[in-house]
Amino acid sequence: MFLSTKLSELTVMYVGIYLKYLFYCQQYDAGHVWVGVICVLAVVLYIIFFASGPGAIPWFFTAELFAQGPRPAAVSIGVLFNWSANFCVGLFYPFLQEFIKAYSFIPFVVFLAIFWIFTLFKVPETKGRTIEEITAQFQITVPYNRIPLTEDTD
């Protein structure tokens, strides 16, 4: 997964370089059609590496955190939120790009930072642990304070 993530990052970097070159060619020289083909191939490579790396997280993460009984419902809810978020991004991105132009990536960076911090502090490490150990970590223990039924007034 680490290799897949790094390859998708490299693909994004190359897409940016090729797009910069493509816009340069469109401004000054319209004879380089191959740059568009390279951009399409770079996007396809990014999709392949993302799907085999971090794109699979909503599918297997819930399977690691839940026992066999509630696992199908948990995976269904995780996938529902994943596709709902994808739908919202696809629906609202054109308006976002029109509103803040070249800085349309900033809200995504902010959300990424929030989710990264959440994952860092709240999501448990599952490597080498059983499902029972992981679910026990999520259980809340409430201290019991005995409340007297009658007050002793002296």
mmCIF file of N, CA and C in Angstrom, residues 28-104:
data_model
loop_
_atom_site.group_PDB
_atom_site.id
_atom_site.type_symbol
_atom_site.label_atom_id
_atom_site.label_comp_id
_atom_site.label_asym_id
_atom_site.label_seq_id
_atom_site.Cartn_x
_atom_site.Cartn_y
_atom_site.Cartn_z
ATOM 1 N N TYR A 28 1.935 29.053 -26.854
ATOM 2 C CA TYR A 28 3.017 29.449 -27.741
ATOM 3 C C TYR A 28 3.215 28.539 -28.944
ATOM 4 N N ASP A 29 2.844 27.268 -28.833
ATOM 5 C CA ASP A 29 3.092 26.344 -29.914
ATOM 6 C C ASP A 29 2.013 25.269 -29.871
ATOM 7 N N ALA A 30 1.209 25.167 -30.909
ATOM 8 C CA ALA A 30 0.087 24.234 -30.916
ATOM 9 C C ALA A 30 0.439 22.916 -31.584
ATOM 10 N N GLY A 31 1.715 22.603 -31.756
ATOM 11 C CA GLY A 31 2.093 21.412 -32.489
ATOM 12 C C GLY A 31 2.325 20.172 -31.653
ATOM 13 N N HIS A 32 2.126 20.215 -30.364
ATOM 14 C CA HIS A 32 2.429 19.070 -29.498
ATOM 15 C C HIS A 32 1.142 18.403 -29.021
ATOM 16 N N VAL A 33 0.596 17.526 -29.851
ATOM 17 C CA VAL A 33 -0.630 16.813 -29.513
ATOM 18 C C VAL A 33 -0.348 15.704 -28.507
ATOM 19 N N TRP A 34 0.854 15.168 -28.491
ATOM 20 C CA TRP A 34 1.207 14.052 -27.621
ATOM 21 C C TRP A 34 1.111 14.405 -26.142
ATOM 22 N N VAL A 35 1.181 15.690 -25.810
ATOM 23 C CA VAL A 35 1.107 16.091 -24.405
ATOM 24 C C VAL A 35 -0.273 15.771 -23.835
ATOM 25 N N GLY A 36 -1.323 15.934 -24.617
ATOM 26 C CA GLY A 36 -2.664 15.588 -24.171
ATOM 27 C C GLY A 36 -2.814 14.105 -23.909
ATOM 28 N N VAL A 37 -2.190 13.297 -24.743
ATOM 29 C CA VAL A 37 -2.225 11.847 -24.555
ATOM 30 C C VAL A 37 -1.495 11.467 -23.268
ATOM 31 N N ILE A 38 -0.369 12.096 -23.007
ATOM 32 C CA ILE A 38 0.380 11.816 -21.775
ATOM 33 C C ILE A 38 -0.439 12.219 -20.551
ATOM 34 N N CYS A 39 -1.156 13.332 -20.636
ATOM 35 C CA CYS A 39 -1.998 13.761 -19.513
ATOM 36 C C CYS A 39 -3.094 12.738 -19.228
ATOM 37 N N VAL A 40 -3.723 12.244 -20.256
ATOM 38 C CA VAL A 40 -4.772 11.240 -20.070
ATOM 39 C C VAL A 40 -4.187 9.965 -19.464
ATOM 40 N N LEU A 41 -3.046 9.529 -19.959
ATOM 41 C CA LEU A 41 -2.400 8.343 -19.403
ATOM 42 C C LEU A 41 -1.996 8.558 -17.945
ATOM 43 N N ALA A 42 -1.530 9.753 -17.610
ATOM 44 C CA ALA A 42 -1.144 10.032 -16.229
ATOM 45 C C ALA A 42 -2.358 9.999 -15.304
ATOM 46 N N VAL A 43 -3.489 10.510 -15.764
ATOM 47 C CA VAL A 43 -4.704 10.458 -14.949
ATOM 48 C C VAL A 43 -5.160 9.016 -14.757
ATOM 49 N N VAL A 44 -5.083 8.212 -15.813
ATOM 50 C CA VAL A 44 -5.454 6.804 -15.701
ATOM 51 C C VAL A 44 -4.519 6.083 -14.721
ATOM 52 N N LEU A 45 -3.219 6.359 -14.790
ATOM 53 C CA LEU A 45 -2.281 5.763 -13.841
ATOM 54 C C LEU A 45 -2.589 6.188 -12.411
ATOM 55 N N TYR A 46 -2.926 7.449 -12.233
ATOM 56 C CA TYR A 46 -3.280 7.918 -10.886
ATOM 57 C C TYR A 46 -4.490 7.159 -10.355
ATOM 58 N N ILE A 47 -5.492 6.977 -11.179
ATOM 59 C CA ILE A 47 -6.699 6.255 -10.748
ATOM 60 C C ILE A 47 -6.352 4.814 -10.386
ATOM 61 N N ILE A 48 -5.509 4.175 -11.174
ATOM 62 C CA ILE A 48 -5.119 2.787 -10.891
ATOM 63 C C ILE A 48 -4.377 2.709 -9.560
ATOM 64 N N PHE A 49 -3.393 3.591 -9.342
ATOM 65 C CA PHE A 49 -2.608 3.525 -8.118
ATOM 66 C C PHE A 49 -3.423 3.948 -6.901
ATOM 67 N N PHE A 50 -4.323 4.909 -7.070
ATOM 68 C CA PHE A 50 -5.164 5.324 -5.943
ATOM 69 C C PHE A 50 -6.137 4.215 -5.566
ATOM 70 N N ALA A 51 -6.720 3.565 -6.565
ATOM 71 C CA ALA A 51 -7.691 2.505 -6.283
ATOM 72 C C ALA A 51 -7.034 1.303 -5.624
ATOM 73 N N SER A 52 -5.781 1.029 -5.937
ATOM 74 C CA SER A 52 -5.110 -0.101 -5.308
ATOM 75 C C SER A 52 -4.413 0.274 -4.011
ATOM 76 N N GLY A 53 -4.432 1.534 -3.646
ATOM 77 C CA GLY A 53 -3.788 1.985 -2.410
ATOM 78 C C GLY A 53 -4.793 2.596 -1.444
ATOM 79 N N PRO A 54 -4.746 3.915 -1.246
ATOM 80 C CA PRO A 54 -5.625 4.543 -0.251
ATOM 81 C C PRO A 54 -7.098 4.566 -0.634
ATOM 82 N N GLY A 55 -7.420 4.329 -1.878
ATOM 83 C CA GLY A 55 -8.826 4.321 -2.280
ATOM 84 C C GLY A 55 -9.607 3.149 -1.713
ATOM 85 N N ALA A 56 -8.899 2.111 -1.293
ATOM 86 C CA ALA A 56 -9.563 0.925 -0.749
ATOM 87 C C ALA A 56 -9.804 1.014 0.754
ATOM 88 N N ILE A 57 -9.376 2.087 1.385
ATOM 89 C CA ILE A 57 -9.482 2.196 2.847
ATOM 90 C C ILE A 57 -10.917 2.056 3.349
ATOM 91 N N PRO A 58 -11.934 2.721 2.779
ATOM 92 C CA PRO A 58 -13.284 2.536 3.327
ATOM 93 C C PRO A 58 -13.787 1.102 3.226
ATOM 94 N N TRP A 59 -13.227 0.313 2.338
ATOM 95 C CA TRP A 59 -13.699 -1.052 2.149
ATOM 96 C C TRP A 59 -13.103 -2.013 3.164
ATOM 97 N N PHE A 60 -11.825 -1.861 3.496
ATOM 98 C CA PHE A 60 -11.229 -2.829 4.420
ATOM 99 C C PHE A 60 -11.099 -2.306 5.846
ATOM 100 N N PHE A 61 -11.162 -1.002 6.033
ATOM 101 C CA PHE A 61 -10.984 -0.444 7.373
ATOM 102 C C PHE A 61 -12.113 -0.866 8.307
ATOM 103 N N THR A 62 -13.344 -0.784 7.831
ATOM 104 C CA THR A 62 -14.465 -1.196 8.675
ATOM 105 C C THR A 62 -14.445 -2.696 8.929
ATOM 106 N N ALA A 63 -13.920 -3.468 8.000
ATOM 107 C CA ALA A 63 -13.831 -4.910 8.208
ATOM 108 C C ALA A 63 -12.827 -5.253 9.308
ATOM 109 N N GLU A 64 -11.840 -4.393 9.530
ATOM 110 C CA GLU A 64 -10.866 -4.637 10.590
ATOM 111 C C GLU A 64 -11.368 -4.190 11.958
ATOM 112 N N LEU A 65 -12.299 -3.259 11.998
ATOM 113 C CA LEU A 65 -12.732 -2.694 13.271
ATOM 114 C C LEU A 65 -13.961 -3.361 13.869
ATOM 115 N N PHE A 66 -14.692 -4.129 13.092
ATOM 116 C CA PHE A 66 -15.949 -4.690 13.577
ATOM 117 C C PHE A 66 -15.911 -6.213 13.557
ATOM 118 N N ALA A 67 -16.610 -6.797 14.530
ATOM 119 C CA ALA A 67 -16.726 -8.250 14.602
ATOM 120 C C ALA A 67 -17.630 -8.746 13.477
ATOM 121 N N GLN A 68 -17.729 -10.058 13.359
ATOM 122 C CA GLN A 68 -18.475 -10.654 12.256
ATOM 123 C C GLN A 68 -19.945 -10.246 12.231
ATOM 124 N N GLY A 69 -20.582 -10.102 13.382
ATOM 125 C CA GLY A 69 -22.011 -9.783 13.425
ATOM 126 C C GLY A 69 -22.360 -8.431 12.816
ATOM 127 N N PRO A 70 -21.787 -7.334 13.341
ATOM 128 C CA PRO A 70 -22.142 -6.004 12.808
ATOM 129 C C PRO A 70 -21.329 -5.587 11.580
ATOM 130 N N ARG A 71 -20.429 -6.430 11.109
ATOM 131 C CA ARG A 71 -19.547 -6.046 10.002
ATOM 132 C C ARG A 71 -20.292 -5.673 8.716
ATOM 133 N N PRO A 72 -21.299 -6.433 8.251
ATOM 134 C CA PRO A 72 -21.970 -6.046 7.001
ATOM 135 C C PRO A 72 -22.645 -4.673 7.089
ATOM 136 N N ALA A 73 -23.275 -4.383 8.219
ATOM 137 C CA ALA A 73 -23.916 -3.076 8.375
ATOM 138 C C ALA A 73 -22.868 -1.963 8.424
ATOM 139 N N ALA A 74 -21.761 -2.208 9.115
ATOM 140 C CA ALA A 74 -20.711 -1.193 9.219
ATOM 141 C C ALA A 74 -20.073 -0.923 7.859
ATOM 142 N N VAL A 75 -19.810 -1.971 7.093
ATOM 143 C CA VAL A 75 -19.243 -1.783 5.753
ATOM 144 C C VAL A 75 -20.228 -1.034 4.863
ATOM 145 N N SER A 76 -21.516 -1.349 4.984
ATOM 146 C CA SER A 76 -22.531 -0.655 4.183
ATOM 147 C C SER A 76 -22.577 0.832 4.517
ATOM 148 N N ILE A 77 -22.499 1.159 5.785
ATOM 149 C CA ILE A 77 -22.513 2.567 6.191
ATOM 150 C C ILE A 77 -21.246 3.279 5.719
ATOM 151 N N GLY A 78 -20.103 2.614 5.837
ATOM 152 C CA GLY A 78 -18.852 3.210 5.361
ATOM 153 C C GLY A 78 -18.865 3.477 3.866
ATOM 154 N N VAL A 79 -19.364 2.531 3.106
ATOM 155 C CA VAL A 79 -19.441 2.705 1.651
ATOM 156 C C VAL A 79 -20.453 3.787 1.288
ATOM 157 N N LEU A 80 -21.562 3.854 2.033
ATOM 158 C CA LEU A 80 -22.554 4.903 1.795
ATOM 159 C C LEU A 80 -21.943 6.289 1.983
ATOM 160 N N PHE A 81 -21.194 6.472 3.068
ATOM 161 C CA PHE A 81 -20.555 7.762 3.295
ATOM 162 C C PHE A 81 -19.474 8.053 2.268
ATOM 163 N N ASN A 82 -18.740 7.036 1.851
ATOM 164 C CA ASN A 82 -17.710 7.215 0.841
ATOM 165 C C ASN A 82 -18.309 7.701 -0.481
ATOM 166 N N TRP A 83 -19.347 7.021 -0.961
ATOM 167 C CA TRP A 83 -19.956 7.413 -2.225
ATOM 168 C C TRP A 83 -20.731 8.725 -2.103
ATOM 169 N N SER A 84 -21.293 9.000 -0.938
ATOM 170 C CA SER A 84 -21.968 10.289 -0.737
ATOM 171 C C SER A 84 -20.962 11.435 -0.809
ATOM 172 N N ALA A 85 -19.802 11.241 -0.197
ATOM 173 C CA ALA A 85 -18.756 12.269 -0.269
ATOM 174 C C ALA A 85 -18.267 12.452 -1.701
ATOM 175 N N ASN A 86 -18.086 11.348 -2.429
ATOM 176 C CA ASN A 86 -17.678 11.449 -3.834
ATOM 177 C C ASN A 86 -18.723 12.196 -4.660
ATOM 178 N N PHE A 87 -19.992 11.917 -4.401
ATOM 179 C CA PHE A 87 -21.065 12.599 -5.114
ATOM 180 C C PHE A 87 -21.058 14.094 -4.819
ATOM 181 N N CYS A 88 -20.883 14.446 -3.541
ATOM 182 C CA CYS A 88 -20.868 15.870 -3.163
ATOM 183 C C CYS A 88 -19.688 16.604 -3.789
ATOM 184 N N VAL A 89 -18.528 15.960 -3.818
ATOM 185 C CA VAL A 89 -17.368 16.594 -4.453
ATOM 186 C C VAL A 89 -17.640 16.811 -5.935
ATOM 187 N N GLY A 90 -18.160 15.808 -6.617
ATOM 188 C CA GLY A 90 -18.459 15.956 -8.039
ATOM 189 C C GLY A 90 -19.542 16.977 -8.317
ATOM 190 N N LEU A 91 -20.496 17.100 -7.409
ATOM 191 C CA LEU A 91 -21.598 18.031 -7.609
ATOM 192 C C LEU A 91 -21.202 19.477 -7.334
ATOM 193 N N PHE A 92 -20.442 19.701 -6.267
ATOM 194 C CA PHE A 92 -20.159 21.065 -5.835
ATOM 195 C C PHE A 92 -18.819 21.616 -6.294
ATOM 196 N N TYR A 93 -17.940 20.776 -6.841
ATOM 197 C CA TYR A 93 -16.640 21.281 -7.259
ATOM 198 C C TYR A 93 -16.725 22.354 -8.351
ATOM 199 N N PRO A 94 -17.579 22.239 -9.365
ATOM 200 C CA PRO A 94 -17.634 23.322 -10.352
ATOM 201 C C PRO A 94 -18.007 24.676 -9.741
ATOM 202 N N PHE A 95 -18.907 24.661 -8.769
ATOM 203 C CA PHE A 95 -19.272 25.920 -8.105
ATOM 204 C C PHE A 95 -18.111 26.440 -7.260
ATOM 205 N N LEU A 96 -17.417 25.539 -6.605
ATOM 206 C CA LEU A 96 -16.264 25.917 -5.797
ATOM 207 C C LEU A 96 -15.170 26.503 -6.673
ATOM 208 N N GLN A 97 -14.922 25.885 -7.801
ATOM 209 C CA GLN A 97 -13.891 26.376 -8.710
ATOM 210 C C GLN A 97 -14.272 27.734 -9.295
ATOM 211 N N GLU A 98 -15.535 27.916 -9.579
ATOM 212 C CA GLU A 98 -15.987 29.203 -10.099
ATOM 213 C C GLU A 98 -15.882 30.298 -9.043
ATOM 214 N N PHE A 99 -16.097 29.932 -7.790
ATOM 215 C CA PHE A 99 -16.110 30.908 -6.703
ATOM 216 C C PHE A 99 -14.702 31.316 -6.275
ATOM 217 N N ILE A 100 -13.803 30.348 -6.084
ATOM 218 C CA ILE A 100 -12.471 30.693 -5.592
ATOM 219 C C ILE A 100 -11.356 30.405 -6.609
ATOM 220 N N LYS A 101 -11.706 30.129 -7.819
ATOM 221 C CA LYS A 101 -10.794 30.002 -8.959
ATOM 222 C C LYS A 101 -9.620 29.060 -8.688
ATOM 223 N N ALA A 102 -8.413 29.586 -8.714
ATOM 224 C CA ALA A 102 -7.210 28.754 -8.622
ATOM 225 C C ALA A 102 -6.993 28.168 -7.228
ATOM 226 N N TYR A 103 -7.709 28.651 -6.238
ATOM 227 C CA TYR A 103 -7.531 28.156 -4.868
ATOM 228 C C TYR A 103 -8.591 27.126 -4.495
ATOM 229 N N SER A 104 -9.172 26.467 -5.478
ATOM 230 C CA SER A 104 -10.229 25.498 -5.199
ATOM 231 C C SER A 104 -9.719 24.246 -4.495
#
